[in-house]
CSV table of C-alpha atoms (C1' of nucleotides) in Angstrom, one decimal:
chain,number,residue,atom,x,y,z
A,1,MET,CA,-19.5,20.3,-18.5
A,2,SER,CA,-16.6,17.5,-18.6
A,3,SER,CA,-16.7,15.9,-21.3
A,4,THR,CA,-14.1,17.4,-23.7
A,5,PRO,CA,-11.1,19.1,-20.7
A,6,THR,CA,-8.9,20.7,-22.5
A,7,THR,CA,-5.0,19.5,-22.9
A,8,LYS,CA,-3.9,21.3,-19.6
A,9,GLU,CA,-6.7,19.0,-17.8
A,10,ARG,CA,-5.8,15.7,-19.8
A,11,ILE,CA,-1.9,16.4,-18.5
A,12,VAL,CA,-2.5,17.0,-15.3
A,13,ILE,CA,-5.0,13.6,-15.0
A,14,ALA,CA,-2.7,11.6,-16.3
A,15,SER,CA,0.0,12.9,-14.3
A,16,ALA,CA,-1.7,12.6,-11.3
A,17,GLU,CA,-2.3,8.6,-11.9
A,18,LEU,CA,1.2,8.5,-12.6
A,19,PHE,CA,2.3,9.8,-9.8
A,20,ARG,CA,0.1,8.1,-7.5
A,21,ARG,CA,1.5,5.2,-8.6
A,22,GLN,CA,5.1,5.7,-10.0
A,23,GLY,CA,6.1,8.7,-7.6
A,24,TYR,CA,7.4,12.0,-9.2
A,25,THR,CA,10.9,11.1,-9.8
A,26,GLY,CA,10.1,7.6,-11.6
A,27,THR,CA,7.7,8.9,-13.4
A,28,GLY,CA,9.1,11.1,-16.9
A,29,VAL,CA,7.4,13.6,-18.8
A,30,LYS,CA,8.0,11.8,-22.0
A,31,GLN,CA,5.4,9.0,-20.4
A,32,ILE,CA,3.0,12.0,-19.2
A,33,VAL,CA,2.6,13.4,-22.4
A,34,ALA,CA,1.9,9.9,-24.0
A,35,ALA,CA,0.0,9.0,-21.1
A,36,ALA,CA,-2.7,12.6,-21.9
A,37,GLN,CA,-2.6,12.3,-25.5
A,38,ALA,CA,-1.0,15.7,-25.3
A,39,PRO,CA,2.1,17.2,-27.9
A,40,PHE,CA,5.2,17.1,-25.5
A,41,GLY,CA,5.4,20.9,-26.2
A,42,SER,CA,1.7,22.0,-24.9
A,43,LEU,CA,3.6,20.8,-21.3
A,44,TYR,CA,5.9,23.2,-21.4
A,45,HIS,CA,3.2,26.4,-22.5
A,46,HIS,CA,0.7,25.6,-19.8
A,47,PHE,CA,3.5,24.7,-16.9
A,48,PRO,CA,6.7,27.2,-18.1
A,49,GLY,CA,8.3,25.7,-14.6
A,50,GLY,CA,8.2,22.7,-16.5
A,51,LYS,CA,7.9,19.2,-13.8
A,52,GLU,CA,8.4,21.0,-10.7
A,53,GLN,CA,5.4,23.1,-11.2
A,54,LEU,CA,3.2,20.3,-13.5
A,55,GLY,CA,4.2,18.3,-9.3
A,56,GLU,CA,2.7,21.1,-7.9
A,57,GLN,CA,-0.2,21.7,-9.0
A,58,VAL,CA,-1.1,18.4,-9.5
A,59,ILE,CA,-0.8,17.7,-6.1
A,60,ARG,CA,-2.6,20.9,-5.3
A,61,ILE,CA,-5.6,19.6,-7.4
A,62,ALA,CA,-5.4,15.7,-7.0
A,63,GLY,CA,-5.2,16.9,-3.2
A,64,GLY,CA,-8.4,18.6,-3.2
A,65,MET,CA,-10.6,16.3,-5.1
A,66,TYR,CA,-9.2,12.8,-2.4
A,67,GLY,CA,-10.1,15.8,0.5
A,68,GLU,CA,-14.1,16.3,-1.2
A,69,LEU,CA,-14.0,12.0,-2.3
A,70,VAL,CA,-12.8,11.3,1.3
A,71,SER,CA,-15.9,14.0,2.5
A,72,ALA,CA,-18.3,11.9,0.1
A,73,VAL,CA,-18.0,8.8,2.2
A,74,PHE,CA,-17.3,10.8,5.7
A,75,ASP,CA,-21.0,12.9,5.2
A,76,PRO,CA,-23.6,10.8,3.9
A,77,ALA,CA,-23.0,8.4,7.7
A,78,PRO,CA,-24.9,8.8,10.3
A,79,ASP,CA,-22.1,9.7,13.0
A,80,VAL,CA,-19.1,10.9,12.8
A,81,VAL,CA,-17.5,7.3,14.4
A,82,THR,CA,-19.2,5.2,11.8
A,83,GLY,CA,-17.9,7.6,9.2
A,84,THR,CA,-14.6,6.9,10.5
A,85,GLU,CA,-14.8,3.8,9.7
A,86,GLN,CA,-16.2,4.0,6.4
A,87,VAL,CA,-13.0,6.0,5.4
A,88,PHE,CA,-11.1,3.2,6.4
A,89,THR,CA,-13.5,0.1,4.7
A,90,LEU,CA,-13.5,2.3,1.8
A,91,ALA,CA,-9.6,3.3,1.1
A,92,ALA,CA,-9.2,-0.6,1.8
A,93,GLN,CA,-11.8,-2.0,-0.7
A,94,HIS,CA,-10.3,0.3,-3.0
A,95,LEU,CA,-7.2,-0.5,-3.2
A,96,ALA,CA,-7.2,-3.8,-3.9
A,97,GLU,CA,-9.7,-3.6,-6.2
A,98,SER,CA,-6.6,-1.4,-7.8
A,99,ASP,CA,-4.3,-4.3,-7.4
A,100,TYR,CA,-2.8,-2.1,-5.2
A,101,ALA,CA,-1.6,0.5,-6.4
A,102,ASP,CA,-4.3,3.4,-5.9
A,103,ALA,CA,-3.2,4.4,-2.5
A,104,CYS,CA,-2.9,8.2,-1.1
A,105,PRO,CA,-2.6,10.7,-4.3
A,106,ILE,CA,0.2,12.7,-2.8
A,107,ALA,CA,2.8,10.8,0.0
A,108,THR,CA,4.9,9.3,-2.7
A,109,ILE,CA,5.0,12.6,-3.8
A,110,ALA,CA,5.2,14.2,-0.3
A,111,LEU,CA,8.8,11.6,0.9
A,112,GLU,CA,9.9,11.7,-2.0
A,113,ILE,CA,10.3,15.4,-2.7
A,114,ALA,CA,10.6,16.5,1.3
A,115,SER,CA,14.1,17.9,1.5
A,116,SER,CA,14.4,18.8,-2.6
A,117,SER,CA,12.2,21.2,-3.9
A,118,GLU,CA,10.7,23.3,-1.6
A,119,PRO,CA,7.9,24.9,-3.7
A,120,MET,CA,6.8,20.7,-3.9
A,121,ARG,CA,6.2,20.1,0.4
A,122,ILE,CA,4.9,23.5,0.6
A,123,ALA,CA,2.5,22.1,-2.1
A,124,THR,CA,1.9,18.6,-0.6
A,125,ALA,CA,2.1,20.5,4.0
A,126,GLU,CA,-1.6,22.6,2.7
A,127,VAL,CA,-2.8,19.9,1.0
A,128,PHE,CA,-2.8,17.8,4.8
A,129,GLU,CA,-3.6,20.6,6.5
A,130,GLY,CA,-6.4,21.2,4.7
A,131,TRP,CA,-7.0,17.5,5.1
A,132,LEU,CA,-7.4,17.6,8.7
A,133,GLU,CA,-8.5,21.8,9.4
A,134,LYS,CA,-11.4,18.7,7.9
A,135,LEU,CA,-11.3,16.5,9.9
A,136,ALA,CA,-11.4,18.6,13.0
A,137,SER,CA,-14.6,20.0,12.3
A,138,ARG,CA,-16.8,17.0,11.7
A,139,PHE,CA,-15.1,16.3,15.5
A,140,THR,CA,-16.1,19.9,16.5
A,141,ALA,CA,-19.6,19.1,15.1
A,142,ALA,CA,-19.8,16.3,17.2
A,143,GLY,CA,-19.3,17.9,20.6
A,144,ILE,CA,-15.8,16.7,20.7
A,145,ASP,CA,-13.7,20.0,22.0
A,146,PRO,CA,-11.1,21.7,18.8
A,147,ALA,CA,-7.9,20.0,21.0
A,148,THR,CA,-9.0,16.9,21.3
A,149,ALA,CA,-10.4,17.1,17.4
A,150,ARG,CA,-7.2,18.0,16.1
A,151,THR,CA,-5.3,15.9,17.7
A,152,LEU,CA,-8.1,12.6,16.1
A,153,ALA,CA,-7.7,14.8,12.7
A,154,LEU,CA,-3.8,13.7,13.3
A,155,THR,CA,-4.3,10.5,14.3
A,156,THR,CA,-6.8,9.4,12.4
A,157,LEU,CA,-4.8,11.1,9.0
A,158,SER,CA,-1.5,9.3,10.3
A,159,LEU,CA,-3.2,5.8,10.8
A,160,LEU,CA,-4.4,5.7,7.1
A,161,GLU,CA,-1.7,7.4,5.7
A,162,GLY,CA,0.7,4.6,7.5
A,163,ALA,CA,-1.4,1.6,6.4
A,164,PHE,CA,-1.8,2.6,3.0
A,165,VAL,CA,2.8,2.1,3.4
A,166,LEU,CA,2.0,-1.2,4.4
A,167,CYS,CA,-0.9,-2.1,3.0
A,168,ARG,CA,0.7,-1.5,-0.5
A,169,ALA,CA,4.3,-3.1,0.8
A,170,ALA,CA,2.2,-6.4,2.1
A,171,ARG,CA,-0.4,-6.8,-1.0
A,172,THR,CA,-3.4,-7.1,1.8
A,173,THR,CA,-5.9,-4.5,3.1
A,174,GLU,CA,-5.4,-5.5,7.2
A,175,ALA,CA,-3.4,-2.7,8.3
A,176,LEU,CA,-6.3,-0.4,6.8
A,177,LEU,CA,-9.0,-2.3,9.0
A,178,ALA,CA,-7.2,-2.9,12.0
A,179,ALA,CA,-6.5,1.7,11.7
A,180,GLY,CA,-10.4,1.8,10.8
A,181,THR,CA,-10.8,0.2,13.9
A,182,GLN,CA,-8.9,1.8,15.9
A,183,ALA,CA,-9.5,5.6,14.7
A,184,ALA,CA,-13.3,5.0,15.3
A,185,ALA,CA,-13.0,3.4,18.6
A,186,ALA,CA,-10.5,6.6,18.9
A,187,VAL,CA,-13.2,8.6,17.8
A,188,ARG,CA,-15.7,7.1,19.9
A,189,ALA,CA,-14.0,7.5,22.9
A,190,ALA,CA,-13.6,11.2,22.6
A,191,LEU,CA,-17.4,12.0,21.9
A,192,PRO,CA,-19.4,13.1,24.8
A,193,GLU,CA,-21.7,11.8,26.6
A,194,ALA,CA,-24.8,11.0,25.2
B,1,MET,CA,35.4,-4.3,14.3
B,2,SER,CA,34.5,-1.7,11.3
B,3,SER,CA,37.3,0.3,11.9
B,4,THR,CA,37.8,0.5,7.7
B,5,PRO,CA,34.3,-0.8,6.6
B,6,THR,CA,35.0,-2.5,2.8
B,7,THR,CA,34.4,-0.7,0.0
B,8,LYS,CA,30.6,-3.1,0.0
B,9,GLU,CA,29.8,-2.2,3.1
B,10,ARG,CA,30.6,1.9,2.4
B,11,ILE,CA,28.3,1.1,-0.6
B,12,VAL,CA,25.6,-0.2,1.7
B,13,ILE,CA,25.8,2.7,3.5
B,14,ALA,CA,25.7,5.9,0.9
B,15,SER,CA,22.8,4.3,-0.1
B,16,ALA,CA,20.8,4.0,2.7
B,17,GLU,CA,20.6,7.1,3.9
B,18,LEU,CA,20.1,8.7,-0.4
B,19,PHE,CA,17.3,6.6,-0.4
B,20,ARG,CA,16.5,7.4,2.6
B,21,ARG,CA,16.0,11.3,1.9
B,22,GLN,CA,16.1,11.3,-1.8
B,23,GLY,CA,14.7,8.1,-2.3
B,24,TYR,CA,14.7,5.4,-5.3
B,25,THR,CA,14.5,6.6,-8.7
B,26,GLY,CA,15.1,9.8,-7.3
B,27,THR,CA,18.5,8.6,-6.5
B,28,GLY,CA,21.1,7.8,-9.4
B,29,VAL,CA,24.1,5.6,-9.0
B,30,LYS,CA,26.5,8.0,-10.3
B,31,GLN,CA,25.7,9.6,-6.9
B,32,ILE,CA,25.5,6.8,-4.7
B,33,VAL,CA,29.6,5.8,-6.0
B,34,ALA,CA,31.2,9.4,-5.3
B,35,ALA,CA,29.1,9.2,-1.6
B,36,ALA,CA,30.4,6.2,-0.6
B,37,GLN,CA,33.9,7.0,-2.4
B,38,ALA,CA,34.3,3.8,-4.2
B,39,PRO,CA,34.5,3.4,-8.1
B,40,PHE,CA,31.6,3.3,-10.7
B,41,GLY,CA,32.9,-0.6,-11.0
B,42,SER,CA,32.4,-1.8,-7.4
B,43,LEU,CA,29.1,-1.3,-7.5
B,44,TYR,CA,28.8,-3.7,-10.5
B,45,HIS,CA,31.2,-5.8,-8.8
B,46,HIS,CA,29.4,-6.4,-5.7
B,47,PHE,CA,26.2,-6.2,-6.8
B,48,PRO,CA,25.7,-8.0,-10.7
B,49,GLY,CA,21.8,-7.3,-10.4
B,50,GLY,CA,22.5,-3.7,-11.0
B,51,LYS,CA,20.8,-0.8,-9.4
B,52,GLU,CA,17.7,-3.0,-8.5
B,53,GLN,CA,20.3,-5.9,-6.2
B,54,LEU,CA,21.4,-2.7,-4.3
B,55,GLY,CA,18.3,-1.7,-3.4
B,56,GLU,CA,16.7,-4.0,-1.8
B,57,GLN,CA,20.2,-5.0,-0.3
B,58,VAL,CA,19.5,-1.6,1.3
B,59,ILE,CA,16.3,-2.4,1.8
B,60,ARG,CA,17.1,-5.7,3.9
B,61,ILE,CA,19.7,-4.8,5.8
B,62,ALA,CA,18.9,-1.0,6.5
B,63,GLY,CA,15.2,-2.5,7.3
B,64,GLY,CA,17.1,-5.1,10.1
B,65,MET,CA,19.1,-2.2,11.8
B,66,TYR,CA,15.7,0.2,12.1
B,67,GLY,CA,14.8,-2.7,13.8
B,68,GLU,CA,17.1,-3.2,16.1
B,69,LEU,CA,17.5,0.2,17.0
B,70,VAL,CA,13.3,0.3,17.4
B,71,SER,CA,14.2,-2.3,20.4
B,72,ALA,CA,16.8,-0.3,21.9
B,73,VAL,CA,14.8,2.4,22.4
B,74,PHE,CA,12.0,0.1,23.6
B,75,ASP,CA,13.1,-2.7,25.4
B,76,PRO,CA,15.4,-0.6,28.3
B,77,ALA,CA,12.0,0.9,28.9
B,78,PRO,CA,10.1,0.5,32.6
B,79,ASP,CA,6.8,-0.8,30.3
B,80,VAL,CA,5.5,-1.0,27.4
B,81,VAL,CA,3.1,1.7,27.4
B,82,THR,CA,6.7,4.4,28.3
B,83,GLY,CA,8.8,2.0,25.9
B,84,THR,CA,5.9,2.8,22.9
B,85,GLU,CA,6.0,5.9,23.4
B,86,GLN,CA,9.5,6.9,23.7
B,87,VAL,CA,9.7,5.4,20.2
B,88,PHE,CA,7.6,8.3,19.2
B,89,THR,CA,9.1,10.5,20.7
B,90,LEU,CA,13.1,9.6,20.1
B,91,ALA,CA,12.0,9.8,16.6
B,92,ALA,CA,10.4,13.0,16.7
B,93,GLN,CA,13.4,13.9,18.0
B,94,HIS,CA,15.7,12.3,15.8
B,95,LEU,CA,13.2,13.7,12.9
B,96,ALA,CA,13.9,17.3,14.1
B,97,GLU,CA,17.6,17.3,14.4
B,98,SER,CA,18.2,15.4,10.5
B,99,ASP,CA,16.5,18.9,9.7
B,100,TYR,CA,13.3,16.3,8.7
B,101,ALA,CA,15.7,14.2,6.6
B,102,ASP,CA,15.6,11.1,8.9
B,103,ALA,CA,12.5,9.3,9.2
B,104,CYS,CA,11.6,5.6,8.0
B,105,PRO,CA,14.8,4.5,6.2
B,106,ILE,CA,12.2,1.9,3.9
B,107,ALA,CA,9.0,3.9,3.4
B,108,THR,CA,9.6,5.8,1.0
B,109,ILE,CA,10.7,3.5,-1.2
B,110,ALA,CA,8.5,1.2,-0.5
B,111,LEU,CA,5.9,3.1,-1.8
B,112,GLU,CA,7.6,4.4,-5.1
B,113,ILE,CA,8.5,0.2,-6.1
B,114,ALA,CA,4.9,-1.5,-4.3
B,115,SER,CA,4.4,-1.0,-8.4
B,116,SER,CA,7.3,-1.6,-10.0
B,117,SER,CA,9.5,-4.4,-8.7
B,118,GLU,CA,8.1,-6.9,-7.3
B,119,PRO,CA,12.2,-8.3,-5.4
B,120,MET,CA,11.5,-5.0,-3.8
B,121,ARG,CA,8.4,-4.3,-3.0
B,122,ILE,CA,9.0,-8.1,-1.3
B,123,ALA,CA,12.0,-7.0,0.8
B,124,THR,CA,9.9,-4.2,2.6
B,125,ALA,CA,7.0,-6.8,3.0
B,126,GLU,CA,9.8,-8.7,4.9
B,127,VAL,CA,11.3,-5.8,6.6
B,128,PHE,CA,8.0,-4.5,8.0
B,129,GLU,CA,6.1,-7.8,9.1
B,130,GLY,CA,9.3,-8.7,10.7
B,131,TRP,CA,8.5,-5.1,12.8
B,132,LEU,CA,5.6,-6.2,12.9
B,133,GLU,CA,6.8,-9.6,14.6
B,134,LYS,CA,9.1,-7.8,17.4
B,135,LEU,CA,6.2,-5.5,18.2
B,136,ALA,CA,3.4,-8.1,19.4
B,137,SER,CA,5.5,-10.2,21.0
B,138,ARG,CA,7.3,-7.5,22.9
B,139,PHE,CA,2.7,-7.4,24.0
B,140,THR,CA,2.0,-10.4,24.0
B,141,ALA,CA,5.3,-10.1,26.9
B,142,ALA,CA,3.5,-7.6,28.5
B,143,GLY,CA,0.1,-9.9,29.3
B,144,ILE,CA,-1.9,-8.9,25.8
B,145,ASP,CA,-3.7,-11.9,24.0
B,146,PRO,CA,-1.8,-12.9,20.4
B,147,ALA,CA,-4.9,-11.8,18.4
B,148,THR,CA,-5.1,-7.8,20.2
B,149,ALA,CA,-0.8,-7.9,19.9
B,150,ARG,CA,-1.4,-8.7,16.1
B,151,THR,CA,-3.4,-5.7,15.8
B,152,LEU,CA,-1.8,-3.0,18.2
B,153,ALA,CA,1.1,-3.7,16.0
B,154,LEU,CA,-0.8,-2.7,12.7
B,155,THR,CA,-1.4,0.5,14.3
B,156,THR,CA,1.0,1.1,16.0
B,157,LEU,CA,3.9,1.0,13.1
B,158,SER,CA,1.0,2.5,10.4
B,159,LEU,CA,0.5,5.6,13.1
B,160,LEU,CA,4.5,6.0,13.2
B,161,GLU,CA,4.6,5.6,9.1
B,162,GLY,CA,2.2,7.9,8.6
B,163,ALA,CA,3.4,10.5,11.1
B,164,PHE,CA,6.6,10.2,9.7
B,165,VAL,CA,5.0,11.4,5.8
B,166,LEU,CA,2.6,14.5,7.5
B,167,CYS,CA,5.4,15.6,9.7
B,168,ARG,CA,8.2,15.3,7.4
B,169,ALA,CA,5.7,17.6,4.6
B,170,ALA,CA,5.1,20.0,7.4
B,171,ARG,CA,9.1,20.1,9.1
B,172,THR,CA,6.7,19.6,12.2
B,173,THR,CA,6.8,16.7,14.9
B,174,GLU,CA,3.1,17.4,16.3
B,175,ALA,CA,2.1,14.3,14.2
B,176,LEU,CA,4.5,11.9,15.9
B,177,LEU,CA,3.8,13.5,19.3
B,178,ALA,CA,-0.3,13.1,18.9
B,179,ALA,CA,0.5,9.6,17.2
B,180,GLY,CA,2.3,8.2,19.7
B,181,THR,CA,0.2,9.4,22.9
B,182,GLN,CA,-2.9,8.3,20.8
B,183,ALA,CA,-0.6,4.0,20.6
B,184,ALA,CA,0.8,4.4,24.4
B,185,ALA,CA,-3.3,4.6,25.3
B,186,ALA,CA,-4.2,2.1,22.9
B,187,VAL,CA,-1.5,-0.6,23.9
B,188,ARG,CA,-2.8,0.5,28.3
B,189,ALA,CA,-6.3,-0.3,27.3
B,190,ALA,CA,-5.6,-3.4,26.0
B,191,LEU,CA,-3.3,-4.3,29.1
B,192,PRO,CA,-4.9,-7.1,31.4
B,193,GLU,CA,-5.8,-5.5,35.2
B,194,ALA,CA,-2.9,-5.4,36.9
C,1,DG,C1',-2.4,27.6,-28.7
C,2,DT,C1',-0.3,23.3,-31.2
C,3,DC,C1',3.0,20.2,-32.3
C,4,DT,C1',7.9,18.9,-34.3
C,5,DA,C1',13.1,17.7,-33.9
C,6,DT,C1',16.4,18.6,-31.4
C,7,DA,C1',19.8,19.8,-28.0
C,8,DA,C1',22.0,18.9,-23.3
C,9,DT,C1',22.4,16.6,-19.8
C,10,DT,C1',22.1,12.1,-17.3
C,11,DT,C1',20.3,8.1,-16.3
C,12,DG,C1',22.0,2.4,-15.9
C,13,DA,C1',25.0,-0.7,-17.7
C,14,DT,C1',29.6,-2.7,-19.8
C,15,DA,C1',34.4,-3.9,-21.7
C,16,DG,C1',38.2,-4.3,-20.3
C,17,DA,C1',43.2,-1.9,-19.2
C,18,DC,C1',45.4,-2.9,-14.3
D,1,DG,C1',38.6,-6.9,-6.6
D,2,DT,C1',40.1,-2.4,-8.7
D,3,DC,C1',39.2,1.6,-12.1
D,4,DT,C1',38.8,4.4,-16.1
D,5,DA,C1',36.3,5.1,-20.3
D,6,DT,C1',32.5,4.3,-22.5
D,7,DC,C1',28.3,3.2,-24.6
D,8,DA,C1',22.9,3.1,-25.6
D,9,DA,C1',19.2,4.8,-24.0
D,10,DA,C1',16.2,8.1,-21.4
D,11,DT,C1',15.6,12.3,-18.8
D,12,DT,C1',14.1,17.8,-18.7
D,13,DA,C1',13.6,21.5,-21.1
D,14,DT,C1',14.2,24.2,-24.9
D,15,DA,C1',13.8,26.9,-30.5
D,16,DG,C1',10.8,27.5,-33.6
D,17,DA,C1',7.8,26.0,-37.6
D,18,DC,C1',2.4,25.6,-37.8
DNA sequence: GTCTATAATTTGATAGAC
DNA sequence: GTCTATCAAATTATAGAC
């Protein structure tokens, strides 16, 4: 299985962790290969497009993994309302436990490169869109009409991403907890009569 | 008045614009002095603490100006509900007009340096806290109790910041408009009976 | 595919003349 | 206070041996 990660995998994993904490421009390729315990040349062997191609891959892979993680929290919940709240509660817990470092794996990169790298910008847009569709499908499965489900997905993800910004700055979980309460309430209000 | 901005002012203004579009680590000091049409040495004359001190000042000054801008949109509105919605609507309009570059002036920096620069992190936290108190005071003035007003301020700002992330990535205003609708609805629901 | 050495450029920062 | 020349270090990237 994943007992012996390949050099390429180690580079991607190390990049994902560093990008999440320091951002894309704030992380050097030397730092990446050092953290991945990989030789310098391997990076350009596996990613001929250099740092930008690596960044794009990291966005897609880390974004996909985070989507799975959210699903793993959301799906076992008894209903969509508590599922929604659980996502925010656990995100707050994980953020605090990581000393306010581990929030969204791609938000920092997304803001940094939105106006300077189209390949990476498109990657962030597609990852976000995937999350939105996943969220919306959970809401429609609970009987909410598609248009409302789309709006709810947008506001839920906006609340999560925005609260991450405030919480990392303040080193508090206050915003995430308030956001989770409002997100859950909005989902409850959109639910059809029982 | 401001007909002839000083060298120091030009440096701060140029930095604020570049940081907002490219982030803190993505902007070089050489690029800053070039944009400000200032000699290189002037930067270190006015900011002996170097780039980090400049960053902290930019956060506080640009953050203060953005707070004033939001107030200028919020206050003339007939009531807090439409004031809230107006902020999101105009933010969406301004974002689209700037080719999806001009969103929050400090969010990108906040995420970049949250785990690496305490002086800058504290500056972002204090600016956000100032905005939150300003927002909460508008809500309490409308008859909402302080605890609810605080929660509403947190969720409103989270919605705005998160929607900025999604909108810059997707190059759409969809998230900002959805966020504005939910923010306004939440304020309306918290209002005391007429 | 792995790894090292190094190129070419840019980074933040300083010294010192004016 | 203004401006230039320059530094040491770090940056991304490449060449080429193994």
